[in-house]
Coordinates of C-alpha atoms in Angstrom, one line a residue:
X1 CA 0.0 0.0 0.0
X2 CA 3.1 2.1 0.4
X3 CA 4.1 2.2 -2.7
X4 CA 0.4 3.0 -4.2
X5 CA -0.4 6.1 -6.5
X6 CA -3.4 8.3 -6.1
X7 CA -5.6 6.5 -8.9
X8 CA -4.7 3.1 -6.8
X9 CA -6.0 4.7 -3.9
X10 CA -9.0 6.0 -5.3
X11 CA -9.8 2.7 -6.4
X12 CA -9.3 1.3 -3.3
X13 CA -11.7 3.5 -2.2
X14 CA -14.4 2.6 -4.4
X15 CA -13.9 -0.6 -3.4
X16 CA -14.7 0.0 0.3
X17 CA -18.1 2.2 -0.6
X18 CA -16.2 4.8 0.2
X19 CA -16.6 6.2 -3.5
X20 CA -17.7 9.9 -2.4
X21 CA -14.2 10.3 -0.7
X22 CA -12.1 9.9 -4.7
X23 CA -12.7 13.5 -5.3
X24 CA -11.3 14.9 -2.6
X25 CA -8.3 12.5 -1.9
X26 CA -7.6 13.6 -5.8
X27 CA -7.6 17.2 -4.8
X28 CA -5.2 16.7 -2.5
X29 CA -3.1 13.8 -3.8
X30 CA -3.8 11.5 -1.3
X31 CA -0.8 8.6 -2.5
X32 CA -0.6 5.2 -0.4
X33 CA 2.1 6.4 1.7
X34 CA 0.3 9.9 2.4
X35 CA -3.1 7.7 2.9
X36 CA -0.9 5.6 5.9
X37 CA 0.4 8.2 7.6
X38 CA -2.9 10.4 8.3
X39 CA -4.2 10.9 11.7
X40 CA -7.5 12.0 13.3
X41 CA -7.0 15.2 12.6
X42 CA -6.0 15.2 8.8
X43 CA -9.2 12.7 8.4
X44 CA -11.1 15.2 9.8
X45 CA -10.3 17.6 7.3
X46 CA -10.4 15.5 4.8
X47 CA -13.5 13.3 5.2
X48 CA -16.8 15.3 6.6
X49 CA -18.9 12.3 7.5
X50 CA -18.3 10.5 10.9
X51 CA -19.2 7.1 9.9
X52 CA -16.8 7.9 6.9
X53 CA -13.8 9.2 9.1
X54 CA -14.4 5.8 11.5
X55 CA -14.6 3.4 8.7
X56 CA -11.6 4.7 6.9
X57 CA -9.6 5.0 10.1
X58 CA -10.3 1.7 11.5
X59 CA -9.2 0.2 7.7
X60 CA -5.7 2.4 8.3
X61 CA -5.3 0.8 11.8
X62 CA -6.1 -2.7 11.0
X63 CA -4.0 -2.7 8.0
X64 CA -0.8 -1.3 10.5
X65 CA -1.8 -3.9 12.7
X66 CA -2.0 -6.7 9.7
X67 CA 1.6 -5.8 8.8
X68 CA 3.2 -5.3 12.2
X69 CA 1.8 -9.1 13.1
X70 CA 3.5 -10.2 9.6
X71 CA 6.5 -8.3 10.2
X72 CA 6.7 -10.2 13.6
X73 CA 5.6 -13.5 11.9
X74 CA 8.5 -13.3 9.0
X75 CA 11.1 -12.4 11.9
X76 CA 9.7 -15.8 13.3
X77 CA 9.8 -17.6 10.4
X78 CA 13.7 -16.8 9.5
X79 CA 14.8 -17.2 13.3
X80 CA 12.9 -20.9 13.3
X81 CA 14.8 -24.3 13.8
X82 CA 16.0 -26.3 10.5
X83 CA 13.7 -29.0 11.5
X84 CA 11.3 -27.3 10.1
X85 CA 12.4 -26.4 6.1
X86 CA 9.0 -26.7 4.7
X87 CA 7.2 -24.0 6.7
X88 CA 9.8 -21.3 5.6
X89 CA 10.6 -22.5 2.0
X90 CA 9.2 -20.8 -1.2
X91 CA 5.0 -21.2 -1.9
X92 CA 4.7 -23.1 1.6
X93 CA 5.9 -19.8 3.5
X94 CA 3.1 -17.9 1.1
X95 CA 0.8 -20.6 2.0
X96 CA 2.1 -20.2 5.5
X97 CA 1.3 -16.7 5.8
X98 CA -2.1 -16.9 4.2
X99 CA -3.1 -19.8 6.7
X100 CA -1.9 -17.6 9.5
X101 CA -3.5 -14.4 8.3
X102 CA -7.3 -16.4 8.0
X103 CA -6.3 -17.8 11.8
X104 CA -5.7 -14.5 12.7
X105 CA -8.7 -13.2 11.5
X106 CA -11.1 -16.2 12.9
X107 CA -10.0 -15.6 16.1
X108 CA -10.5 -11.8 16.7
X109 CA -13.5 -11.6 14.8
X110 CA -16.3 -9.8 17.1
X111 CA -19.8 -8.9 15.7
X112 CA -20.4 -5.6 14.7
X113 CA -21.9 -2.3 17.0
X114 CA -25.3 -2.2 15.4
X115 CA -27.0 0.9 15.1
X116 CA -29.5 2.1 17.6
X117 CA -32.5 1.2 15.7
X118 CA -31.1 -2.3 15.3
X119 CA -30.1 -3.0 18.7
X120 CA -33.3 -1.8 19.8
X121 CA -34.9 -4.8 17.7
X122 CA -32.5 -7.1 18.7
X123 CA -32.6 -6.3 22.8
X124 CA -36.6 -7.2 22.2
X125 CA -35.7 -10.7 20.0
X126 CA -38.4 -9.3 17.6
X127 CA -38.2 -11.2 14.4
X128 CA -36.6 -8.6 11.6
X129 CA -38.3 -7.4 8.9
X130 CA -36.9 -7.6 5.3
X131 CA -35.7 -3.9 5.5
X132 CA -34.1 -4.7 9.2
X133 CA -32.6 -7.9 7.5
X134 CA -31.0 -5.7 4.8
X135 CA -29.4 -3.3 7.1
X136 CA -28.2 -5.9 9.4
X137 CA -26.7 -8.2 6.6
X138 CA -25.6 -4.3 5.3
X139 CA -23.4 -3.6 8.4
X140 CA -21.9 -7.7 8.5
X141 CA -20.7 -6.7 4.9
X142 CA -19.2 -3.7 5.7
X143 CA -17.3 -5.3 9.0
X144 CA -16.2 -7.7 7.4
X145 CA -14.4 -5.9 4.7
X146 CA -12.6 -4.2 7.4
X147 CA -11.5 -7.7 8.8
X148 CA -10.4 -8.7 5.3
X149 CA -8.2 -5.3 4.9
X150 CA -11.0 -4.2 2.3
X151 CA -11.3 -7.5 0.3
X152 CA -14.7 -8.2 -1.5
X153 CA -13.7 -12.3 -1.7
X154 CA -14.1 -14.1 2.1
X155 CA -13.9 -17.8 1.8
X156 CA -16.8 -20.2 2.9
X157 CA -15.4 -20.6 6.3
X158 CA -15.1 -16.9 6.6
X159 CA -18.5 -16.9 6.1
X160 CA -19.8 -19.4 8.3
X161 CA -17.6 -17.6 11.1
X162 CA -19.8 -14.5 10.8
X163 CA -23.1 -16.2 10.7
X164 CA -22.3 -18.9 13.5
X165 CA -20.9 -15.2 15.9
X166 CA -24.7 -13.7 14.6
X167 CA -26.9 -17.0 15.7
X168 CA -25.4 -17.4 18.6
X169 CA -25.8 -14.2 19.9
X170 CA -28.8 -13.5 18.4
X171 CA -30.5 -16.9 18.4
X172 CA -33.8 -16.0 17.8
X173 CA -32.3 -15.2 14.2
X174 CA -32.6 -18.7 13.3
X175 CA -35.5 -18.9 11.7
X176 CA -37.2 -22.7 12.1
X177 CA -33.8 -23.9 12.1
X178 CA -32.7 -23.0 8.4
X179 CA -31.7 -19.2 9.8
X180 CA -28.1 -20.4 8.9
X181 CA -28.4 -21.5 5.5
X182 CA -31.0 -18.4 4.8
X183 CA -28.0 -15.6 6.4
X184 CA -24.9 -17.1 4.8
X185 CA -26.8 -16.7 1.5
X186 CA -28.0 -12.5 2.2
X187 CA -24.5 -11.9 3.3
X188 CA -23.0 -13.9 0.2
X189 CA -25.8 -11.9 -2.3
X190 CA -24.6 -9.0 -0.5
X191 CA -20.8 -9.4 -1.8
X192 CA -22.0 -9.9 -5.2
X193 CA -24.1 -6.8 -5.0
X194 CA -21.1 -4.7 -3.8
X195 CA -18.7 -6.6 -6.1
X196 CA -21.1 -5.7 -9.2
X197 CA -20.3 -1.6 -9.5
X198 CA -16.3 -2.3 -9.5
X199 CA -16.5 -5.4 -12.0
X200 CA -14.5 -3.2 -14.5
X201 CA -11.6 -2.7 -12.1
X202 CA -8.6 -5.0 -13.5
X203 CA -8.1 -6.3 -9.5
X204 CA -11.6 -7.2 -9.3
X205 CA -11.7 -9.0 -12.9
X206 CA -8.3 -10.9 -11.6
X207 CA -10.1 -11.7 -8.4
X208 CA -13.4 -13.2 -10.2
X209 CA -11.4 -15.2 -12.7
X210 CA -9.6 -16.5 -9.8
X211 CA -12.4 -18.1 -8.3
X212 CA -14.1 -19.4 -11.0
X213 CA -15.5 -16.0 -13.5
X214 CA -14.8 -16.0 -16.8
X215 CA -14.3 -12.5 -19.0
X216 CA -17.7 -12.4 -21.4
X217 CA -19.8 -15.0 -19.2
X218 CA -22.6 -12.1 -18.4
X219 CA -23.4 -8.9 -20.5
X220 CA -25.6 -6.0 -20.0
X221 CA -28.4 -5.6 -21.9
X222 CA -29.1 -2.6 -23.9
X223 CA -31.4 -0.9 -20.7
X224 CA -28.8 -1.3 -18.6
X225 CA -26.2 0.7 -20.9
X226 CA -28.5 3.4 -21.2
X227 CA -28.7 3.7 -17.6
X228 CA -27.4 6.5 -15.2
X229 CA -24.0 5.1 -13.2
X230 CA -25.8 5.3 -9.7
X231 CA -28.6 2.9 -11.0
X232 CA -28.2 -0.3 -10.0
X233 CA -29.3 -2.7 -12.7
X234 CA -29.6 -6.5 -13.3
X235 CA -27.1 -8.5 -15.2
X236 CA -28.3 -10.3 -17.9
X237 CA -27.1 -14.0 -18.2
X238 CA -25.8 -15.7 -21.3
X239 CA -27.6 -18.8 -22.4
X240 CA -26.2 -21.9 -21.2
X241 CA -24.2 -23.6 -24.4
X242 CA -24.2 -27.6 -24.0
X243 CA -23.8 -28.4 -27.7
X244 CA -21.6 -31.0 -28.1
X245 CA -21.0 -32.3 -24.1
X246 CA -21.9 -35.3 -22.7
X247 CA -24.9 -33.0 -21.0
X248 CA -26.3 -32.4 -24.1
X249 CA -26.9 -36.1 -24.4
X250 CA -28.8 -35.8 -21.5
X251 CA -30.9 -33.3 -22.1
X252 CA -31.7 -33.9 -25.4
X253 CA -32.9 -37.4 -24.5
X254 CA -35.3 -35.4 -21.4
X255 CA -36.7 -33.2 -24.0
X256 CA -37.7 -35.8 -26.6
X257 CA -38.9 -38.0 -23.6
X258 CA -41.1 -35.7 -21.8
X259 CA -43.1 -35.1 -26.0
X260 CA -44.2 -39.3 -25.6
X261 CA -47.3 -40.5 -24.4
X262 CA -45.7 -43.4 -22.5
X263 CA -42.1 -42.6 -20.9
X264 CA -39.8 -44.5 -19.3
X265 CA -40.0 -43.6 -16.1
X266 CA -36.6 -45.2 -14.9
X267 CA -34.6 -43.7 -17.4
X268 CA -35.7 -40.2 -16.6
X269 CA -35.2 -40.2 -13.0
X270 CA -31.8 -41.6 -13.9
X271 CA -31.1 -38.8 -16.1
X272 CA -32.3 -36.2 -14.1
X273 CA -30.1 -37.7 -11.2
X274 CA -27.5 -37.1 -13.8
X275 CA -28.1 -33.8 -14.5
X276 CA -29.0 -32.1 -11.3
X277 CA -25.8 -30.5 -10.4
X278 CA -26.4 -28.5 -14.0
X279 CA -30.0 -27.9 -13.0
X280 CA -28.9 -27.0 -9.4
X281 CA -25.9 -24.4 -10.5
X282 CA -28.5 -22.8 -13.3
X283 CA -31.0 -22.1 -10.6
X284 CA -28.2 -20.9 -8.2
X285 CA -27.2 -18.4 -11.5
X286 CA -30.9 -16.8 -11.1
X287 CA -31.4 -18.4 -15.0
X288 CA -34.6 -17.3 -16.1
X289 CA -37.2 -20.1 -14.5
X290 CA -38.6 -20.4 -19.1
X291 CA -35.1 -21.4 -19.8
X292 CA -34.2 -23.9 -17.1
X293 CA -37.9 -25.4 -18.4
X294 CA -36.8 -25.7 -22.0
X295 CA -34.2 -27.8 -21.0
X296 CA -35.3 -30.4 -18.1
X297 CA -39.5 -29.7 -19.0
X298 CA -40.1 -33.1 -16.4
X299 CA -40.2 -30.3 -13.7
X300 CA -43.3 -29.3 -14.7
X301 CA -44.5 -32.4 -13.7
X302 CA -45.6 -32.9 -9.6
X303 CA -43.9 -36.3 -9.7
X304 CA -40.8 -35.2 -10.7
X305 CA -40.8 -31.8 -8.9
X306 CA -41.6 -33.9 -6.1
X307 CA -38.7 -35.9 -6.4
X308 CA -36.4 -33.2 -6.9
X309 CA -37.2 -31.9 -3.4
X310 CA -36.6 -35.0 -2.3
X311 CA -33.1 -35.3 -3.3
X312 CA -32.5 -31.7 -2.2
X313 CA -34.1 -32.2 1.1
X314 CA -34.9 -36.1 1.8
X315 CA -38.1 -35.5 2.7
X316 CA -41.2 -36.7 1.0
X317 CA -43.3 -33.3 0.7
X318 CA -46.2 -35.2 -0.7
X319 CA -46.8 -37.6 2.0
X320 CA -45.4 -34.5 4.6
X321 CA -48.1 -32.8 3.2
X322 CA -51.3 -35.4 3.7
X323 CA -50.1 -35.4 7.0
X324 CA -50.4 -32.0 8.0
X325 CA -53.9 -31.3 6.5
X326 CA -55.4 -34.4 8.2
X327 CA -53.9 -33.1 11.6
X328 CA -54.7 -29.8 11.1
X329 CA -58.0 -30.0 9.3
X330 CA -60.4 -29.7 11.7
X331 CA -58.5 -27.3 14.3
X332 CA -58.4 -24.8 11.5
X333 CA -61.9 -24.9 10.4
X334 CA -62.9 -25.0 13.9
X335 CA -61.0 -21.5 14.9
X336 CA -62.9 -18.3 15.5
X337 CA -61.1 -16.3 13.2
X338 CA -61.9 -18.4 9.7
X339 CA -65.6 -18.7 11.1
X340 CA -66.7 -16.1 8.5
X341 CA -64.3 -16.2 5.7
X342 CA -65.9 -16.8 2.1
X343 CA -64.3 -20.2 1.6
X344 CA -65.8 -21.7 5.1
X345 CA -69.1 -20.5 3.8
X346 CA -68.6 -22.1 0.7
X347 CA -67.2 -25.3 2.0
X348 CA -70.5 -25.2 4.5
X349 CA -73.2 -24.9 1.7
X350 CA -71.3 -27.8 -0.4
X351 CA -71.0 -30.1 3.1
X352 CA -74.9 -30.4 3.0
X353 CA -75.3 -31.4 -0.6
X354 CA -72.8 -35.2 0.3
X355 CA -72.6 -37.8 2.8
X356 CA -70.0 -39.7 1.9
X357 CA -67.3 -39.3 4.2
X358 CA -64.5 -39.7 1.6
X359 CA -65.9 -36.7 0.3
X360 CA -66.5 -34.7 3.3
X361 CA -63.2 -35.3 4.8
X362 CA -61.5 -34.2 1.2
X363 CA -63.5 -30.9 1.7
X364 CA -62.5 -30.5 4.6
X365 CA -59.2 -31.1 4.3
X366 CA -59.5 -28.8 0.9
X367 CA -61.2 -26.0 2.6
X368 CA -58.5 -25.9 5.6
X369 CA -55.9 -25.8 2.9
X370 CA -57.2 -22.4 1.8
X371 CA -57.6 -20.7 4.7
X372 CA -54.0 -21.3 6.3
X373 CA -53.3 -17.4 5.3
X374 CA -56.9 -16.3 6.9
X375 CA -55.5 -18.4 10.0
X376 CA -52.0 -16.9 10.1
X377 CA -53.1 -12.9 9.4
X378 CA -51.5 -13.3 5.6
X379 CA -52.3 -12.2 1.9
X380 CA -54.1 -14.9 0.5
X381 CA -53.6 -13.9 -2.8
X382 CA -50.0 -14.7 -2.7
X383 CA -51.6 -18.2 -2.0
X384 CA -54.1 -19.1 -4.1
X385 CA -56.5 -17.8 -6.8
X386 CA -60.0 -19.0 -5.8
X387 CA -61.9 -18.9 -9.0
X388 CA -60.1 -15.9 -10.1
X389 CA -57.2 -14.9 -12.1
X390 CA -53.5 -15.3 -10.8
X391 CA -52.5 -12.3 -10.7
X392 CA -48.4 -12.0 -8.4
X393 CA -45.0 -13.9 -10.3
X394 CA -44.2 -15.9 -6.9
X395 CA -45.3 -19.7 -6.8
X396 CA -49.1 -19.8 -6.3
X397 CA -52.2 -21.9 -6.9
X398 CA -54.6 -21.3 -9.3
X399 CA -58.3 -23.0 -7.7
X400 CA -61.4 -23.4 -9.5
X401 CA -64.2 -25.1 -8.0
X402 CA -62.3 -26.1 -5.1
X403 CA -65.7 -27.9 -3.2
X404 CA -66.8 -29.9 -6.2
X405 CA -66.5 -33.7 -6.6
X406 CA -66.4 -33.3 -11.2
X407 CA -65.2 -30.1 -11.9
X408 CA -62.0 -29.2 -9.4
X409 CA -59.2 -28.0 -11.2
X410 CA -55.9 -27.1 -9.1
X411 CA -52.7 -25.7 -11.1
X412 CA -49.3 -24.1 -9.8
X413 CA -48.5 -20.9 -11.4
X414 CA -44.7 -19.5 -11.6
X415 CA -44.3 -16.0 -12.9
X416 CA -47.8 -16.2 -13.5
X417 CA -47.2 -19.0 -16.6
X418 CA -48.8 -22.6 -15.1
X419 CA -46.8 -24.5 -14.8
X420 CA -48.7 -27.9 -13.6
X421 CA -52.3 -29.6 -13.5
X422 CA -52.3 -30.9 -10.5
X423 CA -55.3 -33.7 -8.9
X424 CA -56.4 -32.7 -5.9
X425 CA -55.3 -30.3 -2.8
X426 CA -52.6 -32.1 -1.2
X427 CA -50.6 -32.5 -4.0
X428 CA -51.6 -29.0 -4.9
X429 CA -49.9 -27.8 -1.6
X430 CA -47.0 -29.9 -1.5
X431 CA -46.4 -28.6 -5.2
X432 CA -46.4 -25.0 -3.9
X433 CA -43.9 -25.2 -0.8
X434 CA -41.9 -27.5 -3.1
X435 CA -41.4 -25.1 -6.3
X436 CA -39.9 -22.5 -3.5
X437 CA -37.6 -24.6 -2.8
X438 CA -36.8 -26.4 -6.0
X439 CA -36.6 -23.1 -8.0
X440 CA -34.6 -21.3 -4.9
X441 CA -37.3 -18.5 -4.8
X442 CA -37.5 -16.0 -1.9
X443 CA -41.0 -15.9 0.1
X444 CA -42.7 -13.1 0.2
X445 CA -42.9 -11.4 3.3
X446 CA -47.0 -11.3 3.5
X447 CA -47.1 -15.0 3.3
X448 CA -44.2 -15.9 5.2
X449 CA -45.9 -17.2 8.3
X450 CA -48.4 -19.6 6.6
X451 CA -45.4 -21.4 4.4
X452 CA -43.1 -20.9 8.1
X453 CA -45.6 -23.0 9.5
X454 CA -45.8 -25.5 6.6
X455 CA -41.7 -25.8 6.3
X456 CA -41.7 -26.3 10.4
X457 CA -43.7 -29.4 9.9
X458 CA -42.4 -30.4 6.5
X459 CA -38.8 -30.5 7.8
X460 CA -39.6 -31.5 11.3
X461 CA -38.2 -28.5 12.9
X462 CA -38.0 -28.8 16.7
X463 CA -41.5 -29.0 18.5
X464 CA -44.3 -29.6 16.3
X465 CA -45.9 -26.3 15.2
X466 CA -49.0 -24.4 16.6
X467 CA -51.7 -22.8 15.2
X468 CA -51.8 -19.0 16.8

């Protein structure tokens, strides 16, 4: 850093979010070794935001303190006994140092001082909202670039180190048990967010082809070209070439397949086994849901979307799922607060018109099946469509005639496209908490606490789940 210019430093900069500070550490030639030898006052001058002046002081400090422990280190290293030539020979003392430096920084790593407003949610274990989320996940970003002297690239066990410090002092964070899995991932999206901006910078581009990008793999469209610099904008993907692979084969085969009449069953589960690390790292890419269709359309069917969960989860959603509503059927349709709701009225008037009690209890079971988000305060129409039109892009269930025995019809409907017929309500519900897992998509916040309470009993989290 010593030996960095101005534009190095203003890069460096950028890189930290501390972008509105180039302009004036250009006015007054702020180079590397100028940029390590400011104090409090000089940042004063320089910088006039507080949070500014902290965050670029405490980078300063920790980046003396980084090289005075390696300074120490090395002097260890040279003074060491010969029984040890490995350690201080050639790439094993670089892999030496690195080893030491991520030791160095698992073991001082503290959480964050949240601001006021955070605190204040966290002292009462309230569950955060998505805006608290963001700024929490926000400030973990931020503090951890400090720890990794302004690096955008932490390892996985870096990671795991900052969510493990936030569940444990925070345990109410873990949400059913996947709070974990559901963190790591914000606080990974979050790097990628603040990675996106700098992705010309020839460090950044050195850094993303070391772990794995490759120059040309995304492009912007045309929108985003036209747009101003402080609009963020997505990043359009480039279609998936499998011409010629071994993949191909594959999917070619699924596609022809899934156009017969009679299929052979065995072979496609055995080629979507095959394929599923594809599948899986497509979804992960956020490829458009059309195009991961195209090429593996079994997933439209419940069977086979089914079975995907399955090997994702090892849990049998479909049988989960008759479980629940035959539990849960009558306590639901018994409480106070679905007494008046249009589909309890409905299923009422339909109850007096059979007798058999196949029929009644898959009414029943039906009606309490609809009125989970009545139950649990949430926007049914994030749910399901009863004999109306879908209308929201998030996973949801398109119902028409839902009481009667010849004309039911359920469907799931993805970016409001259907995307399968389905039989009856069970399988119409399993297909719905299975496509947001299956497709990876985030749950809205107004329906969160019916599909919590559907996941909780799905996976088998802790105690078995309440109704309020």
């Amino acid at each position: 850093m010593e030996s960095w210019s101005v534009d190095q430093v203003c890069n460096w900069l950028r890189q930290r979010n501390l972008g509105e500070l180039v302009p004036k550490f250009r006015e007054e030639e702020v180079s590397g070794a100028a940029l390590l030898a400011l104090n409090d006052r000089m940042v004063q001058q320089l910088v006039k935001k507080i949070g500014h002046q902290a965050v670029l002081m405490d980078l300063i400090n920790k980046y003396q303190q980084q090289k005075s422990g390696l300074e120490s280190l090395t002097h260890c290293c040279e003074t060491a006994s010969p029984k040890f030539p490995e350690v201080i020979s050639g790439k094993n003392l670089k892999s030496f140092f690195a080893r030491y430096k991520t030791l160095q920084w698992t073991s001082s790593y503290a959480l964050p001082d949240f601001p006021y407003d955070v605190k204040c949610m966290l002292a009462e274990k309230k569950c955060p909202d998505h805006s608290m989320r963001i700024r929490i996940i926000e400030f973990l970003q931020a503090d951890m670039t400090k720890y990794l002297e302004g690096s955008l690239y932490p390892n996985s066990q870096q990671y795991n180190i900052v969510v493990n410090a936030l569940l444990q002092a925070y345990p109410f964070l873990d949400e059913d048990g996947n709070g974990f899995l559901l963190w790591k991932r914000a606080l990974k999206d979050r790097f990628k967010y603040v990675r996106r901006p700098i992705e010309d910078d020839e460090q950044v581009l050195r850094n993303k082809c070391k772990f794995g990008h490759r120059r040309g793999q995304t492009r912007k469209s045309s929108f985003a070209e036209n747009k101003p610099d402080d609009v963020q904008v997505q990043v359009e993907e480039e279609p998936v070439h499998l011409e010629g692979s071994a993949m191909d084969v594959h999917i070619k085969w699924l596609k022809q397949e899934y156009m017969k009449t009679q299929r052979n069953w065995k072979e496609v589960d055995n080629r979507m086994n095959v394929t599923i690390e594809t599948r899986r790292k497509m979804i992960s890419n956020k490829t458009p849901l059309k195009d991961i269709l195209r090429l593996f359309p079994f997933l439209r069917l419940p069977y086979q979307l089914f079975r995907e969960f399955q090997l994702l989860t090892h849990m049998d959603i479909y049988k989960k799922t008759i479980e629940i509503l035959e539990i849960y059927s009558e306590n639901i349709l018994s409480l106070y607060v679905v007494r008046n709701n249009p589909i309890n009225i409905m299923l009422q008037e339909n109850l007096k018109r059979h007798t058999e009690e196949d029929i009644l209890k898959y009414m029943k079971m039906t009606a309490a099946c609809l009125l989970l988000p009545a139950v649990f305060g949430d926007d049914a129409s994030l749910f399901a469509a009863v004999n109306e039109e879908v209308k929201v892009a998030t996973p949801v269930l398109e119902v028409k005639n839902p009481f009667s025995v010849n004309s039911r019809e359920f469907a799931l409907y993805v970016e409001r496209e259907e995307l399968a017929q389905l039989s009856d309500c069970p399988t119409a519900l399993a297909a719905l908490v299975a496509a947001f897992h299956v497709f990876d998509i985030p749950c809205p916040k107004r329906i969160r606490r019916t599909l919590n309470f559907l996941e909780s009993l799905v996976f088998e989290v802790g105690s078995p789940a309440s109704l309020p």
